[in-house]
Coordinates of C-alpha atoms in Angstrom, one line a residue:
M25 CA 25.8 -5.2 4.8
A26 CA 23.4 -3.6 7.6
L27 CA 22.3 -6.9 11.0
T28 CA 16.5 -6.5 18.5
L29 CA 15.4 -6.6 20.8
A30 CA 11.3 -4.4 30.1
A31 CA 9.6 -5.8 32.6
C32 CA 6.8 -4.2 34.6
S33 CA 6.2 -5.0 38.2
S34 CA 3.4 -7.6 38.5
E35 CA 2.6 -6.3 42.0
A36 CA -0.2 -3.8 42.1
P37 CA 0.4 -0.7 44.2
S38 CA -1.4 -0.5 47.5
V39 CA -4.5 1.7 47.5
P40 CA -4.9 3.9 50.6
Q41 CA -8.2 3.8 52.5
P42 CA -10.4 7.0 52.5
V43 CA -10.6 8.9 55.8
A44 CA -14.1 8.8 57.3
A45 CA -15.7 12.2 58.2
T46 CA -16.7 13.0 61.9
P47 CA -19.4 15.4 63.1
S48 CA -16.8 17.9 64.2
S49 CA -15.0 17.9 60.8
T50 CA -15.3 20.9 58.5
A51 CA -13.5 19.2 55.6
V52 CA -12.7 15.7 54.3
A53 CA -9.0 14.9 53.9
K54 CA -8.1 13.6 50.4
P55 CA -6.3 10.3 50.2
P56 CA -2.7 10.4 48.9
A57 CA -2.2 9.4 45.3
P58 CA -1.1 5.9 44.8
V59 CA 2.6 5.5 44.1
I60 CA 3.2 3.8 40.7
P61 CA 6.7 2.3 40.4
A62 CA 8.8 3.7 37.6
P63 CA 9.7 1.2 34.8
P64 CA 13.3 -0.1 34.7
A65 CA 15.7 2.3 33.0
T66 CA 16.3 -0.2 30.2
S67 CA 12.7 -0.7 29.2
S68 CA 12.8 1.9 26.5
A69 CA 16.1 0.9 24.9
P70 CA 15.9 -2.2 22.7
V71 CA 18.8 -4.7 23.1
V72 CA 20.8 -5.1 20.0
P73 CA 22.4 -8.6 19.9
W74 CA 25.2 -7.7 17.6
Q75 CA 26.9 -4.5 16.6
V76 CA 28.0 -4.9 12.9
G77 CA 31.5 -3.7 12.2
A78 CA 32.5 -3.2 15.8
R79 CA 35.2 -5.9 16.0
P80 CA 38.0 -6.0 13.5
L81 CA 39.4 -9.5 12.7
P82 CA 43.0 -10.5 12.8
L83 CA 44.4 -10.5 9.2
G84 CA 44.7 -13.8 7.5
S85 CA 46.1 -14.6 4.0
G86 CA 45.3 -12.6 0.9
G87 CA 44.5 -9.5 3.0
F88 CA 41.2 -11.0 4.2
G89 CA 40.3 -11.5 7.8
K90 CA 40.9 -14.7 9.7
I91 CA 38.1 -17.1 9.2
E92 CA 36.4 -17.7 12.6
P93 CA 33.3 -19.7 13.7
T94 CA 30.0 -17.8 13.3
P95 CA 29.1 -16.1 16.6
P96 CA 25.9 -17.6 18.2
E97 CA 24.1 -14.3 17.7
L98 CA 24.5 -14.6 13.9
V99 CA 23.8 -18.3 13.3
N100 CA 20.2 -17.5 12.6
R101 CA 20.7 -13.9 11.6
A102 CA 17.8 -11.5 12.0
L103 CA 19.2 -8.1 12.9
P104 CA 17.1 -4.9 12.6
T105 CA 17.5 -2.5 9.8
K106 CA 18.8 1.1 10.4
D107 CA 16.9 3.4 8.0
V108 CA 19.1 5.3 5.6
L109 CA 16.0 6.8 3.8
P110 CA 12.5 7.4 5.0
P111 CA 10.4 4.1 4.8
P112 CA 7.4 4.1 2.5
A113 CA 4.4 5.6 4.4
D114 CA 1.9 3.1 2.9
G115 CA 4.1 0.0 3.4
K116 CA 4.0 -0.8 -0.3
Y117 CA 6.7 -1.3 -2.9
H118 CA 8.0 1.8 -4.5
A119 CA 11.0 2.4 -6.8
T120 CA 12.6 5.4 -8.4
V121 CA 15.3 5.6 -11.1
S122 CA 17.3 8.8 -11.7
A123 CA 20.7 10.2 -12.7
V124 CA 23.2 9.9 -9.9
P125 CA 23.0 13.0 -7.6
A126 CA 26.3 14.7 -7.0
D127 CA 26.2 14.1 -3.3
V128 CA 25.5 10.4 -3.8
L129 CA 28.4 10.1 -6.3
A130 CA 30.7 11.9 -3.8
R131 CA 30.0 9.3 -1.1
S132 CA 30.3 6.3 -3.4
T133 CA 33.4 4.4 -4.5
W134 CA 33.4 6.1 -7.9
Q135 CA 36.6 7.9 -9.0
P136 CA 38.0 9.1 -12.3
G137 CA 39.9 5.8 -12.8
C138 CA 36.8 3.7 -12.7
P139 CA 35.8 1.8 -15.9
V140 CA 32.3 3.5 -16.1
K141 CA 31.3 7.1 -16.3
P142 CA 28.8 8.6 -13.8
T143 CA 26.5 9.3 -16.7
A144 CA 26.3 5.5 -17.3
L145 CA 25.1 4.8 -13.8
R146 CA 21.6 5.3 -12.3
Y147 CA 20.6 5.9 -8.7
L148 CA 17.8 3.6 -7.5
T149 CA 15.6 3.8 -4.5
M150 CA 13.6 0.7 -3.7
S151 CA 11.3 -0.6 -0.9
F152 CA 12.4 -3.8 0.8
R153 CA 11.3 -5.9 3.8
G154 CA 13.7 -6.2 6.7
F155 CA 14.4 -9.1 9.0
D156 CA 12.6 -7.0 11.6
G157 CA 9.4 -7.4 9.7
R158 CA 9.2 -3.8 8.7
T159 CA 9.2 -2.0 5.3
H160 CA 12.2 0.1 4.5
T161 CA 13.6 2.2 1.6
G162 CA 17.0 1.2 0.2
E163 CA 19.4 2.8 -2.3
M164 CA 21.6 1.4 -5.0
L165 CA 23.9 2.4 -7.9
V166 CA 23.6 0.3 -11.0
N167 CA 24.4 0.5 -14.7
A168 CA 21.8 2.3 -16.7
Q169 CA 21.4 -0.8 -18.9
G170 CA 20.0 -2.8 -16.0
A171 CA 18.2 -0.2 -13.9
A172 CA 14.7 -0.9 -14.9
G173 CA 15.2 -4.7 -14.6
I174 CA 16.7 -4.4 -11.2
T175 CA 13.6 -2.5 -9.9
E176 CA 11.4 -5.3 -11.3
V177 CA 13.5 -7.9 -9.5
F178 CA 13.4 -6.2 -6.1
G179 CA 9.6 -5.6 -6.6
Q180 CA 9.2 -9.4 -6.9
L181 CA 11.4 -10.0 -3.9
F182 CA 9.2 -7.6 -1.9
A183 CA 6.1 -9.4 -3.0
A184 CA 7.6 -12.7 -2.0
R185 CA 8.5 -11.2 1.5
F186 CA 12.1 -12.0 1.0
P187 CA 14.0 -10.1 3.7
L188 CA 17.1 -7.9 3.3
E189 CA 19.1 -6.4 6.1
E190 CA 20.5 -3.4 4.4
M191 CA 20.5 -1.8 1.0
R192 CA 22.8 1.2 0.6
V193 CA 25.6 2.7 -1.5
T194 CA 29.0 1.4 -0.6
S195 CA 31.4 4.1 0.7
P196 CA 35.1 4.4 -0.1
A197 CA 36.0 3.9 3.6
E198 CA 34.6 0.4 3.4
L199 CA 37.2 -0.7 0.8
T200 CA 40.1 0.1 3.2
A201 CA 38.5 -0.6 6.6
P202 CA 39.9 -3.5 8.6
P203 CA 37.8 -6.7 7.9
T204 CA 35.1 -7.5 10.5
G205 CA 33.5 -10.4 8.6
D206 CA 29.9 -9.6 9.6
G207 CA 28.6 -7.3 6.8
N208 CA 25.3 -8.1 5.2
S209 CA 24.5 -5.1 2.9
T210 CA 22.8 -5.7 -0.5
S211 CA 24.6 -3.5 -3.0
A212 CA 25.6 -3.3 -6.7
F213 CA 28.2 -0.7 -7.9
V214 CA 31.6 -1.0 -6.2
C215 CA 34.6 0.3 -8.0
R216 CA 37.1 -2.5 -7.3
P217 CA 38.9 -5.4 -9.0
A218 CA 37.5 -8.9 -9.0
R219 CA 38.5 -10.9 -6.0
G220 CA 42.1 -12.1 -6.3
Q221 CA 42.5 -10.5 -9.7
T222 CA 43.7 -7.2 -11.3
S223 CA 40.8 -6.9 -13.8
W224 CA 37.7 -5.0 -12.9
S225 CA 34.8 -6.7 -11.2
A226 CA 31.4 -6.6 -12.8
H227 CA 30.5 -4.5 -9.8
A228 CA 32.8 -1.8 -11.1
Y229 CA 30.5 -1.4 -14.1
G230 CA 27.3 -1.6 -12.0
L231 CA 26.4 -4.9 -13.6
A232 CA 26.4 -7.1 -10.5
V233 CA 24.3 -7.2 -7.3
D234 CA 25.3 -9.0 -4.1
V235 CA 22.2 -10.1 -2.1
N236 CA 22.5 -10.6 1.7
P237 CA 26.2 -11.5 1.6
F238 CA 26.3 -13.0 5.1
C239 CA 23.4 -15.3 4.4
N240 CA 24.9 -16.2 1.0
P241 CA 28.7 -16.4 1.5
Y242 CA 31.4 -16.6 -1.1
T243 CA 33.7 -19.7 -0.9
Q244 CA 36.8 -20.8 -2.7
G245 CA 38.9 -23.5 -1.1
D246 CA 39.2 -22.6 2.6
L247 CA 38.2 -19.0 2.0
V248 CA 34.8 -17.9 3.3
L249 CA 33.6 -14.3 2.8
P250 CA 32.3 -12.7 4.9
E251 CA 34.7 -14.3 7.3
L252 CA 32.2 -15.1 10.1
A253 CA 29.5 -16.6 7.8
S254 CA 30.6 -20.3 7.9
A255 CA 27.3 -21.3 9.6
Y256 CA 25.5 -20.3 6.4
L257 CA 27.5 -22.9 4.4
A258 CA 24.9 -25.5 5.6
R259 CA 22.5 -24.7 2.8
S260 CA 20.1 -27.5 3.9
N261 CA 19.4 -25.5 7.0
R262 CA 17.1 -23.0 5.3
R263 CA 16.9 -19.6 7.0
P264 CA 15.4 -16.3 5.9
G265 CA 17.5 -14.3 3.5
M266 CA 19.2 -17.3 1.9
V267 CA 19.3 -17.7 -1.9
L268 CA 18.9 -21.3 -3.1
A269 CA 19.0 -22.9 -6.5
G270 CA 15.7 -22.4 -8.4
D271 CA 14.1 -20.1 -5.8
A272 CA 12.2 -16.9 -6.4
T273 CA 15.4 -14.8 -6.2
V274 CA 17.3 -16.8 -8.8
R275 CA 14.2 -16.9 -11.1
A276 CA 13.6 -13.1 -10.8
F277 CA 17.2 -12.3 -11.8
A278 CA 17.1 -15.0 -14.6
A279 CA 14.1 -13.3 -16.0
I280 CA 16.1 -10.2 -16.8
G281 CA 19.0 -12.2 -18.1
W282 CA 21.3 -12.1 -15.0
S283 CA 23.0 -15.3 -13.8
W284 CA 23.8 -16.5 -10.3
G285 CA 27.3 -17.1 -8.9
G286 CA 25.9 -19.8 -6.6
A287 CA 25.7 -22.1 -9.6
W288 CA 29.5 -21.8 -10.2
T289 CA 31.8 -24.7 -9.2
S290 CA 34.7 -22.6 -7.9
P291 CA 34.5 -20.0 -6.6
K292 CA 30.9 -20.4 -5.4
D293 CA 29.6 -16.9 -5.0
R294 CA 26.1 -17.4 -3.5
M295 CA 25.4 -13.7 -3.0
H296 CA 26.3 -12.7 -6.5
F297 CA 24.1 -12.0 -9.5
T298 CA 25.6 -10.7 -12.7
A299 CA 24.7 -9.4 -16.2
T300 CA 28.2 -10.4 -17.5
G301 CA 28.5 -13.9 -16.3
H302 CA 31.4 -12.9 -14.1

């Protein structure tokens, strides 16, 4: 999931004194233009505190990455959003629902062996607020049965100023890439089995949405996913982007009949909302 920051010289430039005219002068010399120091070379380039996906983790058990302490840069995560689609010009919430375009399907995880046909999926675009305080446009593939409801949910999250870091279609490369444990993309359709099982996940039907995974990690025993998100297990330390019992996010999904994995005992899937109960 997609998670920023020059100094100008405080010393004013010296101002040269004008040259006084004399009776024998035929012209007045112009003073040289004041020299204005150039800004530092780094002043136009924002400093990004963390490059998502840049550092693969050593492999641990179950094919996941080794669980490591949360880096200081991510303890209070507020990374800027990289725009995939043009942001809304008016800064307001907008949503579209359409059949899945061929080019979007081609860059998604769908393949002929998936348990849902492309015609049963819908391509959504929805406005969202980033941790950077700006308005962005995200994209999502969901089951046609839940498409309208999902746009209503994210409209409510937009109104509540609930931040999302990323919202984009998951690519096939992400399923086989080495784990980095720092993803934070809000997404729905992913054609994969349920974690630790051979049966299809509700995501493979487009009937589940994961919201800010890093801020709302999955846990089962000692397993934490994403693997660097342990700082977000302290749920009493409320930070932007977290989903908590009874909050606006849980209520918005419940209003369309979707349940929350954060209410489960084991595993506890805090990022996960589902129409199937799984």
